[in-house]
PDB file of C-alpha atoms and ligand atoms in Angstrom:
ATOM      1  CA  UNK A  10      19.708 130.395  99.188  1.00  0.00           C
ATOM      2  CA  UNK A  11      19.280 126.667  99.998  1.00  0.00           C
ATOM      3  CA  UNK A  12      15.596 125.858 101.349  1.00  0.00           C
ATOM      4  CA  UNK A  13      14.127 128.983  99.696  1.00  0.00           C
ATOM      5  CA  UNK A  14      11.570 128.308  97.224  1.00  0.00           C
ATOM      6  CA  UNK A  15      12.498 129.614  94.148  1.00  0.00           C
ATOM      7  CA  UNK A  16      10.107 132.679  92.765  1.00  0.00           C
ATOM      8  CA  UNK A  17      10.452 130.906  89.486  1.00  0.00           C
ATOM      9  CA  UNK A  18      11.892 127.505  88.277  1.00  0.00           C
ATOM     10  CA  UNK A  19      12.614 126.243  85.258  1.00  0.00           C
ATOM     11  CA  UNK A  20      13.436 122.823  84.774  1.00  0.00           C
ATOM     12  CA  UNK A  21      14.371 121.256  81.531  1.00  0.00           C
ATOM     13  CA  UNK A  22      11.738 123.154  80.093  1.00  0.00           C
ATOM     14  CA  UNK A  23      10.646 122.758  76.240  1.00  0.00           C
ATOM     15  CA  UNK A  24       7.735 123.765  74.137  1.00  0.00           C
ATOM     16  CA  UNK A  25       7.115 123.005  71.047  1.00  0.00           C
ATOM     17  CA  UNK A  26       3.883 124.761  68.919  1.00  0.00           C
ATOM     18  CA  UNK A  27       0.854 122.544  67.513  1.00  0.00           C
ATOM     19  CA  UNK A  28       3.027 123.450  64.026  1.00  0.00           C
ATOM     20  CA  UNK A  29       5.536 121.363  65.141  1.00  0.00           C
ATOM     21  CA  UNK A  30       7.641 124.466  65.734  1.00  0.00           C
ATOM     22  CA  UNK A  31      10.286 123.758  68.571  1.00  0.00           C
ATOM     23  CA  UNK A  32       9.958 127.536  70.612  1.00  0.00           C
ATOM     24  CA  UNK A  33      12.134 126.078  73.766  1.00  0.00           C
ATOM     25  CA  UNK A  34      14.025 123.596  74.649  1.00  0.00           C
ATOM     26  CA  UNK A  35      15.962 122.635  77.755  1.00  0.00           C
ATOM     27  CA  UNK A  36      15.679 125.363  79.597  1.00  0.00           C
ATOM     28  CA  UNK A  37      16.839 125.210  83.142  1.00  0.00           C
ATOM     29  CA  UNK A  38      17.146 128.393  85.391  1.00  0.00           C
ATOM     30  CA  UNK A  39      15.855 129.345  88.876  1.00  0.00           C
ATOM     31  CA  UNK A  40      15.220 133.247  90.274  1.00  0.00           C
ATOM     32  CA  UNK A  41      15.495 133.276  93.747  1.00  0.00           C
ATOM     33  CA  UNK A  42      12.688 135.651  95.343  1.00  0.00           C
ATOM     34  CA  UNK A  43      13.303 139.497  95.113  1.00  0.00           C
ATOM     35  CA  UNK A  44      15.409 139.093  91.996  1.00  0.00           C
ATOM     36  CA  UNK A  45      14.981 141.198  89.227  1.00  0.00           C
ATOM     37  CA  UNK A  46      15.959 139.295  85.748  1.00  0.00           C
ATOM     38  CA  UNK A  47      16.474 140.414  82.327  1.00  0.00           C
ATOM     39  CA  UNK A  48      15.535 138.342  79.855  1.00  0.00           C
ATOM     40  CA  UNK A  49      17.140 138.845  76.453  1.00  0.00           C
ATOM     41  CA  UNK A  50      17.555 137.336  72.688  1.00  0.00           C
ATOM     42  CA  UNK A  51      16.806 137.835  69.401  1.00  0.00           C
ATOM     43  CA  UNK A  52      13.382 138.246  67.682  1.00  0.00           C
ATOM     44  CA  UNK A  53      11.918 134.626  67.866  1.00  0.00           C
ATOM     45  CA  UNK A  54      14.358 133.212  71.019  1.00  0.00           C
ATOM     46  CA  UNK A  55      11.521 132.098  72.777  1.00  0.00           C
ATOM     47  CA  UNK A  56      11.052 134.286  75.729  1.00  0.00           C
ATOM     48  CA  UNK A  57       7.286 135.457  75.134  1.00  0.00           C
ATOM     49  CA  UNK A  58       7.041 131.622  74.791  1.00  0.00           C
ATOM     50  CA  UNK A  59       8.410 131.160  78.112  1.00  0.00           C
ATOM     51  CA  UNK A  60       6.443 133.908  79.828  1.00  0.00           C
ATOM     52  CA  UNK A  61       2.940 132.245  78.190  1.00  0.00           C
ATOM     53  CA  UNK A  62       4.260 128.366  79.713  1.00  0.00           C
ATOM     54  CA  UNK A  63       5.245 130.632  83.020  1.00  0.00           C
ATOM     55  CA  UNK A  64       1.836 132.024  83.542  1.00  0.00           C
ATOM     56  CA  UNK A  65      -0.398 128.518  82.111  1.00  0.00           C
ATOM     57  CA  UNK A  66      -1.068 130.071  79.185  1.00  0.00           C
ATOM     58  CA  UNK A  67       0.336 127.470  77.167  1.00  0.00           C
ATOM     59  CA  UNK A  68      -0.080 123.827  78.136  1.00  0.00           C
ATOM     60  CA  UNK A  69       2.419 122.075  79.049  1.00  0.00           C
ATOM     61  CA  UNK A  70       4.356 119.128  81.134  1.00  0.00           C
ATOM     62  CA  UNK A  71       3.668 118.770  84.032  1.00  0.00           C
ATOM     63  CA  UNK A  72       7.292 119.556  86.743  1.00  0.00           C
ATOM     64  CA  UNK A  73       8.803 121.528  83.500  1.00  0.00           C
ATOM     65  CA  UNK A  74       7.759 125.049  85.715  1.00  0.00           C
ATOM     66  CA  UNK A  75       7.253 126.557  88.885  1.00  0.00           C
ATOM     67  CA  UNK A  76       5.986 129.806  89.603  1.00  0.00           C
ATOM     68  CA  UNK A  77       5.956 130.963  93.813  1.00  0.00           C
ATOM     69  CA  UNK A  78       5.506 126.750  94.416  1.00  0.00           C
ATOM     70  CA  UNK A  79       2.716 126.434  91.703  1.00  0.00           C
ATOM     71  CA  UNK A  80       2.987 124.033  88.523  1.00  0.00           C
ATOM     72  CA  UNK A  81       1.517 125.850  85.464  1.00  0.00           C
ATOM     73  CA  UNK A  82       0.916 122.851  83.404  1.00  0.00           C
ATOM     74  CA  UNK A  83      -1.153 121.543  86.975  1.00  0.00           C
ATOM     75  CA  UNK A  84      -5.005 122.746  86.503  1.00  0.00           C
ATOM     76  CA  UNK A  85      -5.795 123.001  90.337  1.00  0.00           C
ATOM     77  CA  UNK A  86      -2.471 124.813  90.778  1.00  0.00           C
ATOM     78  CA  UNK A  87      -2.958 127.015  87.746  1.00  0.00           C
ATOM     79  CA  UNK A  88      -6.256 128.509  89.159  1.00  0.00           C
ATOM     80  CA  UNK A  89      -4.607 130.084  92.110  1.00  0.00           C
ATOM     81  CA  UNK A  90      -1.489 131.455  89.366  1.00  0.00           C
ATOM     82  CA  UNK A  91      -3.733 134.744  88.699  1.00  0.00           C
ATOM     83  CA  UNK A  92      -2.923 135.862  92.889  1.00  0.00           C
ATOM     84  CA  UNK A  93       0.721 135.767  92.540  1.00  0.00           C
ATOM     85  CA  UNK A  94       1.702 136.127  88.791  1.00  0.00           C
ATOM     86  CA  UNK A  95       1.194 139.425  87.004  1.00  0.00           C
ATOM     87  CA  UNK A  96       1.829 139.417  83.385  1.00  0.00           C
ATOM     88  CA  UNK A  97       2.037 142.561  81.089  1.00  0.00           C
ATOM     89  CA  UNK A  98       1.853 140.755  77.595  1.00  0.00           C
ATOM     90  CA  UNK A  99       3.853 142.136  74.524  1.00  0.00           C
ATOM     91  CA  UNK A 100       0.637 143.658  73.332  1.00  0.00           C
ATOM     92  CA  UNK A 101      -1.307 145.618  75.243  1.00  0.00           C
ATOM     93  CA  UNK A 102      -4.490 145.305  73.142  1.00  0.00           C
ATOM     94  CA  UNK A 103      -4.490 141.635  74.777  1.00  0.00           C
ATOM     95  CA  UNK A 104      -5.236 142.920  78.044  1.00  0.00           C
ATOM     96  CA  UNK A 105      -7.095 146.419  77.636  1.00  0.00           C
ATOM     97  CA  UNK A 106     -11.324 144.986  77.492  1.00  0.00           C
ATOM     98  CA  UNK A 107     -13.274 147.595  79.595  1.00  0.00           C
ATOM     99  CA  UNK A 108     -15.735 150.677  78.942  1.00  0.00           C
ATOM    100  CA  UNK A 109     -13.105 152.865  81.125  1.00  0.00           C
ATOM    101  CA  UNK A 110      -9.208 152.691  82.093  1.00  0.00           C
ATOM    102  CA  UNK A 111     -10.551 152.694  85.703  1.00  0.00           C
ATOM    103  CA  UNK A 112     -12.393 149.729  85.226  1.00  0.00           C
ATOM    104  CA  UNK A 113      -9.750 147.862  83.513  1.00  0.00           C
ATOM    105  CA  UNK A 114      -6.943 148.356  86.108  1.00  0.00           C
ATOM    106  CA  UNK A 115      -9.559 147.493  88.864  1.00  0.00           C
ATOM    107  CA  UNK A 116     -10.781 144.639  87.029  1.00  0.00           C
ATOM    108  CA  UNK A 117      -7.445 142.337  88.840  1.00  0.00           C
ATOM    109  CA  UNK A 118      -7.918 143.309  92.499  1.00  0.00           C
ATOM    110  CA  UNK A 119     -12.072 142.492  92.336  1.00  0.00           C
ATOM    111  CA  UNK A 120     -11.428 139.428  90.149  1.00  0.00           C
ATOM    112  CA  UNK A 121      -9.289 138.448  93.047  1.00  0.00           C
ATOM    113  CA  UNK A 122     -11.748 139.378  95.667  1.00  0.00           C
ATOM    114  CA  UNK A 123     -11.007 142.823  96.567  1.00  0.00           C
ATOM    115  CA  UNK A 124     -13.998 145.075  97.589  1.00  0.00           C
ATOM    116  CA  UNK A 125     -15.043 147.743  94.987  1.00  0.00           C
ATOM    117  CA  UNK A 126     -13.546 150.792  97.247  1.00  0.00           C
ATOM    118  CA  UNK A 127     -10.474 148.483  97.753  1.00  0.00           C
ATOM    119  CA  UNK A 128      -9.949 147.765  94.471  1.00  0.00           C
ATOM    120  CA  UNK A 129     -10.913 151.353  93.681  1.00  0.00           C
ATOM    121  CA  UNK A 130      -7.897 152.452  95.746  1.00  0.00           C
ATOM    122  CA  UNK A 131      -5.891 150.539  93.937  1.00  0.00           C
ATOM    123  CA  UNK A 132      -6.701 151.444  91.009  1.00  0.00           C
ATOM    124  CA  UNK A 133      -6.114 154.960  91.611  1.00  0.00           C
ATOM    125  CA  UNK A 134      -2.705 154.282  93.392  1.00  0.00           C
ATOM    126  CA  UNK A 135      -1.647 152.030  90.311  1.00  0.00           C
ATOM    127  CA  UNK A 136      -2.535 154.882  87.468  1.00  0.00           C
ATOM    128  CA  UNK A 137      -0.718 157.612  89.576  1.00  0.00           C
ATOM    129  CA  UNK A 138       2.463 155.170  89.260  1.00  0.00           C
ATOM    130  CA  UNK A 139       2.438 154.871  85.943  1.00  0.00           C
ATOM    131  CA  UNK A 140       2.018 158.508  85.171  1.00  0.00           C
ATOM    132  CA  UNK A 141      -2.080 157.632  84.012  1.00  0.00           C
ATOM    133  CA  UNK A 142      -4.144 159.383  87.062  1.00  0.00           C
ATOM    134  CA  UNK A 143      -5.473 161.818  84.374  1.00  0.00           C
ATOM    135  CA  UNK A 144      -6.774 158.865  82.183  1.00  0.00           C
ATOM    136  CA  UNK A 145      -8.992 156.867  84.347  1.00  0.00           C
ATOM    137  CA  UNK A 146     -12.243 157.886  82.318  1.00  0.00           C
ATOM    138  CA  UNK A 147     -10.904 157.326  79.134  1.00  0.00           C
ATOM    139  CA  UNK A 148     -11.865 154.373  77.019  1.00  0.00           C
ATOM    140  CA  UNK A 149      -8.904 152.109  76.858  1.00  0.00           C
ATOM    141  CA  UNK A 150      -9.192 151.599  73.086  1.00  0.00           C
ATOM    142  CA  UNK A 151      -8.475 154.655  72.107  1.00  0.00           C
ATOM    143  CA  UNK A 152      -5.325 155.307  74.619  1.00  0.00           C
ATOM    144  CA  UNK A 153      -2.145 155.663  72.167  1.00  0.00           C
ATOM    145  CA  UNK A 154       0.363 152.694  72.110  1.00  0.00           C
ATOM    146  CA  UNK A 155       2.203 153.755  74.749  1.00  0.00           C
ATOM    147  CA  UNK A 156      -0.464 154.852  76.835  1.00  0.00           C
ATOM    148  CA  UNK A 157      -1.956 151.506  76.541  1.00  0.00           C
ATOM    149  CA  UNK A 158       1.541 150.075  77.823  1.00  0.00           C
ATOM    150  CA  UNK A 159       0.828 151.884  81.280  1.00  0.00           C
ATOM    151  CA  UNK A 160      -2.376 151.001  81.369  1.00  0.00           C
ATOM    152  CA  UNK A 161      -1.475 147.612  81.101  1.00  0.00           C
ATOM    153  CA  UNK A 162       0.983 147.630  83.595  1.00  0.00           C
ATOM    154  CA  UNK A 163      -1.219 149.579  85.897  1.00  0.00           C
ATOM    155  CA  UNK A 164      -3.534 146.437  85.912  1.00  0.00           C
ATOM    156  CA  UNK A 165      -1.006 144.234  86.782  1.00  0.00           C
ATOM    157  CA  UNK A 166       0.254 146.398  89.834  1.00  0.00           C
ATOM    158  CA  UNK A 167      -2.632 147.330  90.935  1.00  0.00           C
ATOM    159  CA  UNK A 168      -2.841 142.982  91.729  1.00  0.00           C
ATOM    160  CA  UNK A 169      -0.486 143.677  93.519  1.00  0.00           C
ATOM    161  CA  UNK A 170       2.163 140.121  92.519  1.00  0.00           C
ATOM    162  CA  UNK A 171       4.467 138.663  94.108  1.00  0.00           C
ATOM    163  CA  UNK A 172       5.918 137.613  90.904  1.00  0.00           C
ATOM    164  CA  UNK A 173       5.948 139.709  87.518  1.00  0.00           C
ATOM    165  CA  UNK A 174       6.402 139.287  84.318  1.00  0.00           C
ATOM    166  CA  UNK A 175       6.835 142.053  81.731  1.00  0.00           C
ATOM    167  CA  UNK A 176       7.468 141.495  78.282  1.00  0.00           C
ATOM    168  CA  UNK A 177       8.693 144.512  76.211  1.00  0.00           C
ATOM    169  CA  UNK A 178       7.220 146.755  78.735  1.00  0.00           C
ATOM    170  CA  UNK A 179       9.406 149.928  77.216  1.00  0.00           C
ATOM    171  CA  UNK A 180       8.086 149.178  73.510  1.00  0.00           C
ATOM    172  CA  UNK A 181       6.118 152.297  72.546  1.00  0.00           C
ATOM    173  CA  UNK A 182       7.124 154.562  75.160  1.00  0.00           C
ATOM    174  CA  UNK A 183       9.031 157.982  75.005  1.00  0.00           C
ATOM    175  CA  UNK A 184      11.980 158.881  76.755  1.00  0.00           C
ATOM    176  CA  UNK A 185      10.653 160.090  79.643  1.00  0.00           C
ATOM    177  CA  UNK A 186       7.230 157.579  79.975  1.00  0.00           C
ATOM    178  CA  UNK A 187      10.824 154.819  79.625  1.00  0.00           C
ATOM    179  CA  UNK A 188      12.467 156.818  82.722  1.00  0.00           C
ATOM    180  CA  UNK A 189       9.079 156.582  84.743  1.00  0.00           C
ATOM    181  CA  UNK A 190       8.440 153.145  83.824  1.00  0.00           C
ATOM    182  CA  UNK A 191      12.682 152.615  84.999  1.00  0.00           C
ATOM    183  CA  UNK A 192      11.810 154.251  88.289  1.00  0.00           C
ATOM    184  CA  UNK A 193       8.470 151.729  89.009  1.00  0.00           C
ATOM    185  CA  UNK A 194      10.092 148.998  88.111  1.00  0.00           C
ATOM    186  CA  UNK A 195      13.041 149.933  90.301  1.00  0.00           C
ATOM    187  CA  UNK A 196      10.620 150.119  93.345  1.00  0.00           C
ATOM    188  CA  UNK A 197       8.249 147.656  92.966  1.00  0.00           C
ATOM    189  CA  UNK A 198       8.938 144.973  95.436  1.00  0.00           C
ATOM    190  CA  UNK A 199       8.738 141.145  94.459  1.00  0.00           C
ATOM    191  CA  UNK A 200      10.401 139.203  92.007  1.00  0.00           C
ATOM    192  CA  UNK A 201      10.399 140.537  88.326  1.00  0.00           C
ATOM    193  CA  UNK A 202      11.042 139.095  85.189  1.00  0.00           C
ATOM    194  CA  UNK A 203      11.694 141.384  81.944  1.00  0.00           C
ATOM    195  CA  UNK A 204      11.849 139.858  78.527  1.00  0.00           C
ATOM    196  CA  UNK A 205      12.958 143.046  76.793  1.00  0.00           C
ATOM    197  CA  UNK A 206      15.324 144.533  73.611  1.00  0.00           C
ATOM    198  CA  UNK A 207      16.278 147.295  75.268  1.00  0.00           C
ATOM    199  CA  UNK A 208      19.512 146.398  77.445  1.00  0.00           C
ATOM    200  CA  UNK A 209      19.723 149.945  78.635  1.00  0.00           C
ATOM    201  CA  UNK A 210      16.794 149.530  80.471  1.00  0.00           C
ATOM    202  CA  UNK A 211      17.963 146.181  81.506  1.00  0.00           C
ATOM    203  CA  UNK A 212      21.306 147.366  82.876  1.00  0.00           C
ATOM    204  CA  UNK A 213      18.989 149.958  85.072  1.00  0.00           C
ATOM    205  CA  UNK A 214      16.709 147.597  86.529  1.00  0.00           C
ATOM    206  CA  UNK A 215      18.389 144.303  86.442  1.00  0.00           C
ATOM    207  CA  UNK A 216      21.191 142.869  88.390  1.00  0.00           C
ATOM    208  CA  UNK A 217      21.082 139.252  86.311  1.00  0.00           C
ATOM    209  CA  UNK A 218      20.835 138.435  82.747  1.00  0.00           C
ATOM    210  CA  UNK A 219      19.156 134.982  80.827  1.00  0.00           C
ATOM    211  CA  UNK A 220      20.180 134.847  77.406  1.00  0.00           C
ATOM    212  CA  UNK A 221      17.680 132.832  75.187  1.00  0.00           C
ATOM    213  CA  UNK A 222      18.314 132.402  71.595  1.00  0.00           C
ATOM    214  CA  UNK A 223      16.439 129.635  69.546  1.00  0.00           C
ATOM    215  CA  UNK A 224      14.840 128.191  72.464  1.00  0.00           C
ATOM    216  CA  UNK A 225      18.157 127.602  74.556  1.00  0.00           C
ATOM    217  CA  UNK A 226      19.655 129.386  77.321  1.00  0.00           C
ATOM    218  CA  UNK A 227      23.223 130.286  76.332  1.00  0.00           C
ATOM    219  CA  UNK A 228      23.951 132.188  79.366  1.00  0.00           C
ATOM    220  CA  UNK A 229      22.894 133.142  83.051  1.00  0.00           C
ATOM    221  CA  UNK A 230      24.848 135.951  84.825  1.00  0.00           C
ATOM    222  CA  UNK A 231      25.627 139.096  86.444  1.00  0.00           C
ATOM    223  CA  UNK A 232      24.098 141.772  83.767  1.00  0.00           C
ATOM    224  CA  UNK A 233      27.007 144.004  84.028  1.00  0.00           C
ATOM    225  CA  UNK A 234      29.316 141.373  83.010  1.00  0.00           C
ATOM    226  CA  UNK A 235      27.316 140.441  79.750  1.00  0.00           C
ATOM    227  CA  UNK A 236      25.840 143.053  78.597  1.00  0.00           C
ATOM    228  CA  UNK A 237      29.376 144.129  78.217  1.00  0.00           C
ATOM    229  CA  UNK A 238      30.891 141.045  76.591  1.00  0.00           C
ATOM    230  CA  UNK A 239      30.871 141.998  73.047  1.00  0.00           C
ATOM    231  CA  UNK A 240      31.383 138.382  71.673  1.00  0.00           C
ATOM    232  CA  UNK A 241      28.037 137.105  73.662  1.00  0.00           C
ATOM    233  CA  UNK A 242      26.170 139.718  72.185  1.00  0.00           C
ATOM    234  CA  UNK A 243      27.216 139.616  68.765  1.00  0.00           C
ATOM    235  CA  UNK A 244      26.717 135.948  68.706  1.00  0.00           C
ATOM    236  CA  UNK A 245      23.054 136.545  69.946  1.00  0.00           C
ATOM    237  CA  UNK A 246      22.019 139.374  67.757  1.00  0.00           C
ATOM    238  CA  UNK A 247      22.657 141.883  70.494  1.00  0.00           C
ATOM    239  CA  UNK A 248      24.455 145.138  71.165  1.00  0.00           C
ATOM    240  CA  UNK A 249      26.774 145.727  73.889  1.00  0.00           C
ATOM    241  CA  UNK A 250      24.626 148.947  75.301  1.00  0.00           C
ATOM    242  CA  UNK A 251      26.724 152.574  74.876  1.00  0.00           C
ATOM    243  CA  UNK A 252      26.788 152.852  78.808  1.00  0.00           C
ATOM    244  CA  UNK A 253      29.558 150.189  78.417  1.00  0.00           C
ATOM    245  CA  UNK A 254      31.104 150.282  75.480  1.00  0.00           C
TER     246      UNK A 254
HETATM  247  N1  ATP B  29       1.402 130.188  68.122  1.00  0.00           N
HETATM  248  C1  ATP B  29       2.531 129.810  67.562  1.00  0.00           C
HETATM  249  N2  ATP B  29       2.580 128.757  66.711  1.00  0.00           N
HETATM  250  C2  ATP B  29       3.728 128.369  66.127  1.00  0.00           C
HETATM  251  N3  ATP B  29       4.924 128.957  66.352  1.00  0.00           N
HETATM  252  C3  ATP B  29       4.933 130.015  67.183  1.00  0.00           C
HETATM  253  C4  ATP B  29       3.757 130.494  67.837  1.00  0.00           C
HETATM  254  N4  ATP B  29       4.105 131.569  68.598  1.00  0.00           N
HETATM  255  C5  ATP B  29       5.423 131.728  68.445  1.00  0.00           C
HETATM  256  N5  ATP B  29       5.935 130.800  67.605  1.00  0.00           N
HETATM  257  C6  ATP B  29       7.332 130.628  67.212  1.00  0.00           C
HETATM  258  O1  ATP B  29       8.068 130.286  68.378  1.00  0.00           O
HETATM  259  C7  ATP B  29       9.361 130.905  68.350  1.00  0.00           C
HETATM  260  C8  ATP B  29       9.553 131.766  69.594  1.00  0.00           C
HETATM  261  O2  ATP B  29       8.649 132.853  69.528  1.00  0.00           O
HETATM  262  P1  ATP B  29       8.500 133.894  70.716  1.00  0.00           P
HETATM  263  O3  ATP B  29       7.326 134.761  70.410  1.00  0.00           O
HETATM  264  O4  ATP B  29       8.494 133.153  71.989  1.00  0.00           O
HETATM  265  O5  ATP B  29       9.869 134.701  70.583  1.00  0.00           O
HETATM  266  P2  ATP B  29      10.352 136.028  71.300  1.00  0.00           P
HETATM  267  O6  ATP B  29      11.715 135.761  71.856  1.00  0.00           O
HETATM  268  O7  ATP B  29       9.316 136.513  72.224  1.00  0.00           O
HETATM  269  O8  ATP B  29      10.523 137.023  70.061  1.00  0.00           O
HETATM  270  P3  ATP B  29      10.323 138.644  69.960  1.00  0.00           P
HETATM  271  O9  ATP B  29      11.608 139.245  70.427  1.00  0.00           O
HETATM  272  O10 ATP B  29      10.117 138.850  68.496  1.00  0.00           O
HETATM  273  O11 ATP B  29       9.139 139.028  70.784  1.00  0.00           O
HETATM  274  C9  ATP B  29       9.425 131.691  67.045  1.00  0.00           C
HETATM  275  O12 ATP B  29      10.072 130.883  66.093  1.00  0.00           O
HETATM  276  C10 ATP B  29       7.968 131.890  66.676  1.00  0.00           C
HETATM  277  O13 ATP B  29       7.822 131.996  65.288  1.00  0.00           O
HETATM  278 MG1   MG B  30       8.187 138.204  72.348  1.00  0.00          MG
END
């Protein structure tokens, strides 16, 4: 879509850690908005590495990254990141800081200006998506694992962005908390973004596929077409999933 800014750019993007570890390098893609995009490669590919550069978590150079217009690695342009990118990091203790679950999924929409009974509403209207309505009063440290997950993500949708990022978002859950979390992700509107090891999942929510393996993208496609090419995911450390096998 010529003379649509992309929802997310990346542009010969590389990162290397204070180690000296090389996490990315090169990486050039662009998600138009609306898109939903898998995000997939082994253990150590680089894509929670590219989520933290996405969301200015990570320094970095500056015209590398684009997020809904805004440059990351650009302080001014960082600060107004939090009203348009949602993250749900890899581990939900990262995110999970408040005396109740209420409070921490209503901690996004006041941070961002919201009124108390707005941000109350959304709060609500966030834990009844994710299946949590009957946790609000519970302290968020002792949620189980996958409990935490939907808290998590309940935060992030309750800021309602245009732009989300989820990384493993189905690690911990059981079947049917993985269905649920299939069938919000399926209706959320915006652009999403799912760095994820479970393809299935992928293959239900996403219509393209980025595959990242030691910091390089090796391929950018339709997510039918490979997910099912055997040779791409055996080269990658991936499975072709059973749906199309
Ligand atoms: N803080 C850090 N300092 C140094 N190296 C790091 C740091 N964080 C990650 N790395 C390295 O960067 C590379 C990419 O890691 P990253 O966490 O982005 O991978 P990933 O694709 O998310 O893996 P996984 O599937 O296991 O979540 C790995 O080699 C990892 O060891
Ligand atoms: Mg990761």
């Amino acid at each position: 879509m010529p003379g649509v800014t992309p929802a997310v750019r990346a542009a010969d993007l590389s990162h290397t850690y204070a180690d000296g570890r090389t996490a990315l390098s090169g990486v050039t893609f662009s998600v138009e908005p609306g898109e939903c995009v898998g995000l997939v490669g082994p253990n150590g590919a680089g894509k929670t590495t590219l989520f933290l550069r996405l969301c200015g978590v990570l320094p970095g150079e500056p015209g590398q990254a684009s997020v809904h217009g805004l440059d990351p690695a650009d302080a001014s342009q960082r600060r107004k990141l939090p009203e348009t990118v949602g993250v749900v990091f890899q581990n939900p203790d990262d995110q999970l800081f408040s005396p109740t679950v209420r409070e921490d999924v209503a901690f996004g929409p006041l941070n961002l200006g919201a009124t108390s009974a707005e941000a109350c509403v959304r709060a609500a209207e966030a834990l009844t998506a994710v299946g949590l309505a009957d946790a609000a009063e519970r302290v968020p440290f002792q949620l189980s694992g996958g409990e935490k997950r939907r808290a998590a993500l309940a935060g992030v949708l309750a800021m309602r962005p245009a732009v989300l990022l989820l990384d493993e978002p189905s690690m911990f859950l059981d079947p049917r908390g993985r269905r649920e979390l299939i069938g919000v992700v399926r209706n959320l509107p915006g652009t999403k973004l799912i760095a994820t090891h479970d393809l299935e999942l992928v293959l239900d929510t996403c219509s393209r596929v980025l595959v990242l393996d030691g910091g390089s993208l090796h391929a950018d496609g339709p997510a039918t077409a490979l997910l099912a090419d055997a040779a791409l995911m055996d080269r990658h450390g991936l499975e072709v999933p059973y749906r199309l096998r």
